[in-house]
Short mmCIF file of C-alpha atoms in Angstrom, two decimals:
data_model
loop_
_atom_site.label_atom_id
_atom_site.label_comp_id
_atom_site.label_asym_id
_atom_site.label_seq_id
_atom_site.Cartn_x
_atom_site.Cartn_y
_atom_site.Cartn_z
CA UNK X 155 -4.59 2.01 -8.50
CA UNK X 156 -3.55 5.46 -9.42
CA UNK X 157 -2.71 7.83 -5.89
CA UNK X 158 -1.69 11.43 -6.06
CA UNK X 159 -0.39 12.41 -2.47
CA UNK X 160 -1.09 16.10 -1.63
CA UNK X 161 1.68 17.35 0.76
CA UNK X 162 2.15 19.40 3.46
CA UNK X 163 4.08 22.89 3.32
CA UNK X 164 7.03 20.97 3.55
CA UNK X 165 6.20 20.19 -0.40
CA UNK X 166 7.92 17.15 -2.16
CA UNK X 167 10.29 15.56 -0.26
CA UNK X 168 12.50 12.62 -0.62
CA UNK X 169 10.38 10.61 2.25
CA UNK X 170 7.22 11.35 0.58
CA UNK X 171 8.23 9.97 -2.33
CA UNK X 172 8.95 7.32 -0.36
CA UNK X 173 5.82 7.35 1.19
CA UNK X 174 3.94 6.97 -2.43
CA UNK X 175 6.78 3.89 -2.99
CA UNK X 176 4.86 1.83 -0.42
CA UNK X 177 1.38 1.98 -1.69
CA UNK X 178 -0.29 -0.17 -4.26
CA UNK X 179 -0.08 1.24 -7.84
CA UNK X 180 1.45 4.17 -9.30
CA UNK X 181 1.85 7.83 -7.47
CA UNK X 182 1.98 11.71 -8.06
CA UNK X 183 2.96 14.25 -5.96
CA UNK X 184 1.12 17.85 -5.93
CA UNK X 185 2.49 19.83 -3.67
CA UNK X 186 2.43 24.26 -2.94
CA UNK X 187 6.17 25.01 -4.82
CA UNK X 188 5.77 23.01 -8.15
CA UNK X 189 8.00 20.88 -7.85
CA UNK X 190 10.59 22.61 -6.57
CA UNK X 191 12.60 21.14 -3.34
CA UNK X 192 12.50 23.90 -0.51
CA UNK X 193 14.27 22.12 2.09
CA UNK X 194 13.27 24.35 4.66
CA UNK X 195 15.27 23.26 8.16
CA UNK X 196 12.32 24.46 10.35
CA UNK X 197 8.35 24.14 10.33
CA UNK X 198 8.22 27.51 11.27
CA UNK X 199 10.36 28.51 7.85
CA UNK X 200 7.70 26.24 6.01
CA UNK X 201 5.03 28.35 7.44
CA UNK X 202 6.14 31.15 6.81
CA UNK X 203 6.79 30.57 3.36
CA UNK X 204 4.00 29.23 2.49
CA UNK X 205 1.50 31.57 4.07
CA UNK X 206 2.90 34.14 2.12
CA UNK X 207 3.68 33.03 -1.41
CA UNK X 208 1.06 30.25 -1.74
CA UNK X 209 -1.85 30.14 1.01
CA UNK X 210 -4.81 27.73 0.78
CA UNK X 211 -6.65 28.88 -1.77
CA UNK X 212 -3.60 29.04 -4.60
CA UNK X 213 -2.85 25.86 -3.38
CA UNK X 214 -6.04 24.47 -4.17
CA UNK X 215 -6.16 25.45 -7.46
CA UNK X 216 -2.79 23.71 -8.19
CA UNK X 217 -4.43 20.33 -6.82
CA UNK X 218 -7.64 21.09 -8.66
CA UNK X 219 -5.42 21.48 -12.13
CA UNK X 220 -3.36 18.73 -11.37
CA UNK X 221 -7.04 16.52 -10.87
CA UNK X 222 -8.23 17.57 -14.33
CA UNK X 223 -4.83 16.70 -16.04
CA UNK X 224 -4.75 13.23 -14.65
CA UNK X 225 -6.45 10.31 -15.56
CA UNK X 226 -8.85 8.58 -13.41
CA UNK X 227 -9.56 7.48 -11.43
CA UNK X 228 -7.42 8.35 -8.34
CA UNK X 229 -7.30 8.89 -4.69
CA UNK X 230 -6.23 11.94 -3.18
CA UNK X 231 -4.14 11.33 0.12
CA UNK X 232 -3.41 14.93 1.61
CA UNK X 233 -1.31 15.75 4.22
CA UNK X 234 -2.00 19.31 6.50
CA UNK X 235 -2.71 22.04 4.29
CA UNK X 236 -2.54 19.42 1.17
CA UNK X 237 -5.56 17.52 3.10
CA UNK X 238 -7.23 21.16 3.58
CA UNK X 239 -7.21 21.03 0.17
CA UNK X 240 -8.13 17.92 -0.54
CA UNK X 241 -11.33 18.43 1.52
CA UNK X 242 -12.25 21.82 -0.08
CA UNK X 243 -12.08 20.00 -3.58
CA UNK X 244 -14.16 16.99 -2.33
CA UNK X 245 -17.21 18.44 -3.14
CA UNK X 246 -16.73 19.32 -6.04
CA UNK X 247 -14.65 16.76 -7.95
CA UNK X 248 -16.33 14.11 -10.44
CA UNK X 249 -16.42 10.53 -9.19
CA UNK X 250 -15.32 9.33 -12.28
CA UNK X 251 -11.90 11.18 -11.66
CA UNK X 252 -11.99 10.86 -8.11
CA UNK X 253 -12.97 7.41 -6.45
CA UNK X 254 -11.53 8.41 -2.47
CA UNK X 255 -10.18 11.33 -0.34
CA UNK X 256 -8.14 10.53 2.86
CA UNK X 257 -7.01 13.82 4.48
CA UNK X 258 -4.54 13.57 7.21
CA UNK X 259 -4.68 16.23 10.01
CA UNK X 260 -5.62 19.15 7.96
CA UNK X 261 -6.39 22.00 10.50
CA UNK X 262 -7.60 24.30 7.86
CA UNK X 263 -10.73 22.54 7.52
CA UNK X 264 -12.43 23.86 10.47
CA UNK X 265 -12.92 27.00 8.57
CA UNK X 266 -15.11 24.57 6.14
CA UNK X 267 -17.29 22.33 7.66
CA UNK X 268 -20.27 22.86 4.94
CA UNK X 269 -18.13 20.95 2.54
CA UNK X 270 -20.19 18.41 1.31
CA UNK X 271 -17.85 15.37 -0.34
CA UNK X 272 -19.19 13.63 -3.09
CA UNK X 273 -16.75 10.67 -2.85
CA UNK X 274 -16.05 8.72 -0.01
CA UNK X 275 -13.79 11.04 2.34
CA UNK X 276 -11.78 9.90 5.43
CA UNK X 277 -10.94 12.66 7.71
CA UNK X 278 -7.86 11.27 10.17
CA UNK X 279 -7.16 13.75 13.10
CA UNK X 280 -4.45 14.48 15.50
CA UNK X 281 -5.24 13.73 18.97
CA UNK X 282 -5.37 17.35 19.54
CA UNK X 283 -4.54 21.02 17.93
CA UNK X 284 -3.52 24.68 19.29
CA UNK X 285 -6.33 26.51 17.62
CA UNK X 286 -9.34 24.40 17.58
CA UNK X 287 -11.41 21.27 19.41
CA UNK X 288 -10.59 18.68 17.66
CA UNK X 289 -13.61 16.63 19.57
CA UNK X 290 -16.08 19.32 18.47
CA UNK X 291 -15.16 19.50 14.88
CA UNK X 292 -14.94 16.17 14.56
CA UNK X 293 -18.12 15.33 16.17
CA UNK X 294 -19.68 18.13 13.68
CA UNK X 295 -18.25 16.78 10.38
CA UNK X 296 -19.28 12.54 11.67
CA UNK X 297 -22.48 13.07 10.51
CA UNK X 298 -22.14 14.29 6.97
CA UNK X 299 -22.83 11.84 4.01
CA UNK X 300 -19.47 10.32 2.51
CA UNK X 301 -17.66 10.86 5.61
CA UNK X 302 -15.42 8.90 7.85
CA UNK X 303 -13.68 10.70 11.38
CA UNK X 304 -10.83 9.19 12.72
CA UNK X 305 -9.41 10.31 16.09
CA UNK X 306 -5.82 8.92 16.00
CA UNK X 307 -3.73 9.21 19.26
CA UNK X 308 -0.85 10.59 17.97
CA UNK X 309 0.35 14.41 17.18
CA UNK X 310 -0.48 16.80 14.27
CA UNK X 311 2.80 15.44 11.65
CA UNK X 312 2.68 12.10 12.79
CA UNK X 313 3.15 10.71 8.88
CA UNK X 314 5.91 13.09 8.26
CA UNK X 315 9.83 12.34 9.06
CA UNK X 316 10.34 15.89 8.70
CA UNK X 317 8.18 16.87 11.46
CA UNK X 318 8.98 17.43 15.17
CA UNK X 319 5.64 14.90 15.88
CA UNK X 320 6.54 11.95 13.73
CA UNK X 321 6.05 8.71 14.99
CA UNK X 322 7.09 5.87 13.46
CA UNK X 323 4.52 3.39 14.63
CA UNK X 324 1.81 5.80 13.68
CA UNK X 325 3.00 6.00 9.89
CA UNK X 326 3.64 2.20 9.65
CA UNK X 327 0.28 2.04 11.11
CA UNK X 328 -1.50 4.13 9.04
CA UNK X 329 0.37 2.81 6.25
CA UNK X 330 -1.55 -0.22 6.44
CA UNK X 331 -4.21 1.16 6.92
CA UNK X 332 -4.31 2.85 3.79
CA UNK X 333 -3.14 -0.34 1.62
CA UNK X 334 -6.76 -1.67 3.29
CA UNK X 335 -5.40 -5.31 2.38
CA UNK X 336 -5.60 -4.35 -1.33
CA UNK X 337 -1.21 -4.33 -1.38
CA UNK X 338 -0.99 -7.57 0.21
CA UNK X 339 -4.10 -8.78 -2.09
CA UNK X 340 -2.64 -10.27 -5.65
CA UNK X 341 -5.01 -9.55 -8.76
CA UNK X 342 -5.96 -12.82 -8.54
CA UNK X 343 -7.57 -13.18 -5.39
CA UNK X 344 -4.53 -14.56 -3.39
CA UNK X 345 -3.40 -13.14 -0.08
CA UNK X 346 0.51 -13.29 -0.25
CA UNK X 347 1.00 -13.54 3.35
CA UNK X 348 -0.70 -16.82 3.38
CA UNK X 349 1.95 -18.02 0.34
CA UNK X 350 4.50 -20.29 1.41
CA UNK X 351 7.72 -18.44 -0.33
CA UNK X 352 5.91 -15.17 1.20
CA UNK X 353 8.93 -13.65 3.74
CA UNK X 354 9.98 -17.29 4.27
CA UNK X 355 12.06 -17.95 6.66
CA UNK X 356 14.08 -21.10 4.81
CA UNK X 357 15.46 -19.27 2.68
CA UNK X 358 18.14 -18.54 4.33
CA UNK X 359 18.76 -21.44 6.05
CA UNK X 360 18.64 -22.97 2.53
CA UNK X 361 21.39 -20.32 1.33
CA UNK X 362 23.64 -20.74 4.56
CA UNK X 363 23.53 -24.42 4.19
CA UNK X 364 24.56 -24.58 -0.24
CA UNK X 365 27.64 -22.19 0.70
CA UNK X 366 28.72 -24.18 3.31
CA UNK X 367 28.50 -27.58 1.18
CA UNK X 368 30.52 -25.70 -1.44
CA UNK X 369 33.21 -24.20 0.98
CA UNK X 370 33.58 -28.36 1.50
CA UNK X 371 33.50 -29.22 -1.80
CA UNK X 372 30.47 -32.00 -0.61
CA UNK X 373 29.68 -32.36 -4.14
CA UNK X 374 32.95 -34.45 -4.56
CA UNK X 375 32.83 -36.65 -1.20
CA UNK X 376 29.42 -37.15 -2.01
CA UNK X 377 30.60 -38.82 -5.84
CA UNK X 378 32.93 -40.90 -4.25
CA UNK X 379 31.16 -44.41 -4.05
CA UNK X 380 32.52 -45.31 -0.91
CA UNK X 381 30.73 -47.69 2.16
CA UNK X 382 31.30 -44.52 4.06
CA UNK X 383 28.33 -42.20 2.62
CA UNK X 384 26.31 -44.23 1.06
CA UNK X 385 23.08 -42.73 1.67
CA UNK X 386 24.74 -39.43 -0.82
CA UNK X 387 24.19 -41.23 -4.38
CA UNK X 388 21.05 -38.84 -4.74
CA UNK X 389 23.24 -35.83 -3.84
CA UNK X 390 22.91 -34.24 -7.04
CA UNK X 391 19.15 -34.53 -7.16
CA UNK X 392 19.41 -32.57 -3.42
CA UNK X 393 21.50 -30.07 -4.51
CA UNK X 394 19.04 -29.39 -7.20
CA UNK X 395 16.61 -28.45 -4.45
CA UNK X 396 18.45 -26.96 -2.20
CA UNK X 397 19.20 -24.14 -5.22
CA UNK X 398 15.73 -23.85 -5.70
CA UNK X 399 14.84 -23.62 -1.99
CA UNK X 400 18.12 -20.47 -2.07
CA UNK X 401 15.90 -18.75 -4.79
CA UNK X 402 12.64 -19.49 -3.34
CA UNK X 403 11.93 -16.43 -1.41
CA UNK X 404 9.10 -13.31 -2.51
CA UNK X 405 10.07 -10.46 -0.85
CA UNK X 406 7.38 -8.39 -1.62
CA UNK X 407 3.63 -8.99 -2.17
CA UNK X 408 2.19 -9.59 -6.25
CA UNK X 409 0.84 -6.38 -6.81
CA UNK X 410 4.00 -4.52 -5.39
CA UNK X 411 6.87 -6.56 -6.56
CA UNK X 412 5.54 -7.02 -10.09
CA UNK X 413 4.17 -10.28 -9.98
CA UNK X 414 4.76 -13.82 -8.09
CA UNK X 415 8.46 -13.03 -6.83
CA UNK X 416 9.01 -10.72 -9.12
CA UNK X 417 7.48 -12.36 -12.37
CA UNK X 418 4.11 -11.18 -14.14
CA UNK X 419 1.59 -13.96 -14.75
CA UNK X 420 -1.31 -13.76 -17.21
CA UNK X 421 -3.78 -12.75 -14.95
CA UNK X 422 -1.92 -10.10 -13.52
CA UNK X 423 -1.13 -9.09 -17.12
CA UNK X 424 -4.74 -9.39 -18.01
CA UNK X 425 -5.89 -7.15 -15.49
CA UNK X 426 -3.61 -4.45 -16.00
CA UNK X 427 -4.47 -4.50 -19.78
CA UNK X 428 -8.01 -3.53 -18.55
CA UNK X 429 -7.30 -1.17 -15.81
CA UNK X 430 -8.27 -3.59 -13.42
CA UNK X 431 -7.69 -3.35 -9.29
CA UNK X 432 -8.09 -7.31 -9.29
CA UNK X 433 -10.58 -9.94 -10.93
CA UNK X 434 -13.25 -8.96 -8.77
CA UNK X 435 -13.68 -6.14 -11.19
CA UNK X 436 -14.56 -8.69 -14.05
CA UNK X 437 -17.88 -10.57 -14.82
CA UNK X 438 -15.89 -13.58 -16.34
CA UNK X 439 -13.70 -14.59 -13.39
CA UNK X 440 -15.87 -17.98 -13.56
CA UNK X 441 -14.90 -19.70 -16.99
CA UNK X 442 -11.73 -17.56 -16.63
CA UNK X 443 -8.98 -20.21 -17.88
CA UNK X 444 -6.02 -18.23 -16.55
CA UNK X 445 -6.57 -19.60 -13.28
CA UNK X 446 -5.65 -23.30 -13.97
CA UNK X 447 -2.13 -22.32 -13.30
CA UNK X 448 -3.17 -22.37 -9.41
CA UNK X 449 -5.27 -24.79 -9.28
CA UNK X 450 -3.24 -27.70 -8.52
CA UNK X 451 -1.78 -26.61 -5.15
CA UNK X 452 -4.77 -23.81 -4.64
CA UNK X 453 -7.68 -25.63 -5.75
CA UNK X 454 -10.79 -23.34 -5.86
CA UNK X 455 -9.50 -20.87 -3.33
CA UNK X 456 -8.15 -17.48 -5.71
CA UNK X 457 -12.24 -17.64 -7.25
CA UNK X 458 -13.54 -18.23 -3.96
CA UNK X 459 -11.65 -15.20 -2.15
CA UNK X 460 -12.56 -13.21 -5.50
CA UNK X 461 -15.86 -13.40 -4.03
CA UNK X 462 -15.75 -12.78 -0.94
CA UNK X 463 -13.86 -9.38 -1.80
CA UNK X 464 -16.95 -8.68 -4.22
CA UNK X 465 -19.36 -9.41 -1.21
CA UNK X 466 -16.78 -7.64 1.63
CA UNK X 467 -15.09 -5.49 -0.17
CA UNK X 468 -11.39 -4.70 -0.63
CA UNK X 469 -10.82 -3.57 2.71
CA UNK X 470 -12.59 -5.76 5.04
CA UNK X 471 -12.46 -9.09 2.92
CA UNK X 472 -9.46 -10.77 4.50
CA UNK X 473 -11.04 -12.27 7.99
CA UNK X 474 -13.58 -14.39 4.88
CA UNK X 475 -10.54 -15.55 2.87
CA UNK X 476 -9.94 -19.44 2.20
CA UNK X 477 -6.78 -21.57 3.75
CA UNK X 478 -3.81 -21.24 1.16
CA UNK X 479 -3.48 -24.81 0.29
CA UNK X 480 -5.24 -27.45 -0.85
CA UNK X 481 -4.16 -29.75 2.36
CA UNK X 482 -4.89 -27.14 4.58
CA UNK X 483 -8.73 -26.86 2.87
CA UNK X 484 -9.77 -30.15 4.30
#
C-alpha cells in the first residue's frame, strides 16, 4: 500500500511524518514549500505565506506532478488546502495511479462542487467553518457518484498537532479509521489482535519473574538434589520456557512490524514480490502451500478469512473473521 499525504499550509512537518509512520505501507509527503521546513509559530503566519507565494492552484500542480512521478497505485490523504487539492485532482486522475482520495476538512472545496471524482473519494468535515455551511455543502456533494461525506464532531485541524483544534482522540480515531482493518490485517488473512503473543500481557510477567530467579541464583538451589525441592529436577526444562515466554511478545501488527514479531514469512514475502495488499489479491490462495506453516494451531482459518475479505472487503471484513485457534473453532 503506497500513501502520499498531501499537507496542510503548515507543509512537512515532523508529526506528519509521523502521521504517514502509522499507516500500512510506505508514504510520501507533497506538500506547498518543496520540501522545505517553514516552521511557522502561528496559523495565521502559515496563511499568510501561503496565500501569497503558493495559493491553490500552484499547489495543485505540485500534487498533480508529484501523482505522475509516482508509481501506482496510491491513495491521496490531504489535509486543508492539501485535501482542496486532492479533490480538484480527483476528477481527473487515472485509476490505475490513483485507487482512493480521503480529504480531510478542506474548506476550499466549496468553491468546487462540480468536481466529479473518478475514484472513490471520502470527504471528512469539521463540525463547522467561518465561511461556509458545512451542512449545505455537504448535503450538496452526498449525492455525487464516488463520494463519501463525513460530518466529524470535532474542529477544522483536528489531525494536526500543530493546530490550535487538535484533538487527540479525533486523530487516533481517524487513524483507525483510515487503516480500515487492513494494518491490523496480516497478508495472510490473520487478524493480529486475535494472536496470542499480540500485545500480550505475560510477557512481562514472564520477564519480571526470569530476573528475579537470576537475582537468586534459583538455577543453583534448584541443582542441588536435596528432599527439600524436589519437585525442581525439571528446572532447566522451565527455564527454557520461561525465556521463550520473555521473548514472546509482537508489538506491532504483521504488515507494520515486518512480519510475525518482527520476522518475514514466505507469504508475506510472496506477496510483496507481487505487489500484493494480501492473498485475497491472488487466484491461487487455495493449493497455496505456504500456508501449512499455520495450519497446525490455525487450521483452515487464514483461507477462510481470505475470503471473507474477498466477499466484505478490506474494510468491513473483520465482524466475518474465524476464532484464532483451532480449540477455540469447535
Amino acid at each position: 500500500m503506497r500513501n502520499i499525504l498531501v499537507s496542510d499550509i503548515f507543509g512537512k512537518t515532523p508529526a506528519l511524518t509521523e502521521l504517514g509512520n502509522e499507516l500500512p505501507g510506505t508514504f510520501e509527503i507533497v506538500d506547498p514549500y518543496c520540501g522545505l521546513s517553514m516552521e511557522f509559530k502561528e496559523e495565521s503566519a502559515a496563511y499568510q505565506y501561503f496565500t501569497e507565494n503558493v495559493g491553490l492552484d500552484r499547489y495543485c500542480e505540485i500534487l498533480s506532478k508529484k501523482i505522475d512521478e509516482t508509481p501506482g497505485p496510491v491513495t491521496l490523504i490531504g489535509f486543508s488546502a492539501g485535501a482542496s487539492a486532492a479533490w480538484r485532482l480527483s476528477e481527473t486522475v487515472s485509476p490505475e495511479k490513483v485507487r482512493r482520495v480521503v480529504c480531510f476538512y478542506g474548506s476550499q472545496i466549496r468553491n468546487w462542487c462540480t468536481t466529479s471524482p473518478v475514484v472513490p473519494t471520502d470527504l471528512v468535515f469539521a463540525r463547522k467553518e467561518l465561511r461556509f455551511s458545512v451542512t449545505e455543502l455537504a448535503d450538496d456533494l452526498s449525492g455525487k457518484k464516488n463520494v463519501r461525506v463525513h460530518r466529524s464532531t470535532y474542529l477544522h485541524g483536528f489531525m494536526n498537532p500543530a493546530s490550535l483544534n487538535f484533538n487527540e482522540a479525533a486523530y487516533a480515531g481517524y487513524i483507525h479509521w483510515l487503516t480500515g482493518g487492513l494494518a491490523e490485517t496480516a497478508y495472510c488473512g490473520i487478524y493480529c489482535p486475535d494472536c496470542i503473543r499480540y500485545n500480550n500481557r505475560f510477557e512481562s510477567h514472564a520477564q519480571h519473574l526470569k530476573e528475579e530467579l537470576e537475582k537468586a541464583a534459583f538455577h543453583e538451589y534448584a541443582a542441588v538434589d536435596s528432599p527439600f525441592g524436589a519437585n525442581f529436577s525439571h528446572y532447566n526444562e522451565f527455564s527454557e520456557v520461561l525465556g521463550a515466554l520473555a521473548e514472546s511478545g509482537c508489538k506491532k501488527p504483521c504488515r507494520v512490524g515486518g512480519g510475525c514479531s518482527g520476522t518475514p514469512c514466505k507469504i508475506m514475502e510472496c506477496c510483496l514480490s507481487k505487489k500484493y495488499e494480501g492473498c485475497w489479491e491472488c487466484d491461487e490462495v487455495d493449493a497455496c502451500g505456504n500456508f501449512d506453516l499455520l495450519e497446525p494451531r490455525c487450521g483452515e482459518m487464514p483461507k477462510n478469512n481470505i475470503r471473507a475479505i474477498k466477499q466484505h472487503g478490506i474494510h468491513d471484513w473483520i465482524a466475518f473473521r474465524e476464532p484464532f485457534y483451532i480449540w477455540q473453532q469447535t
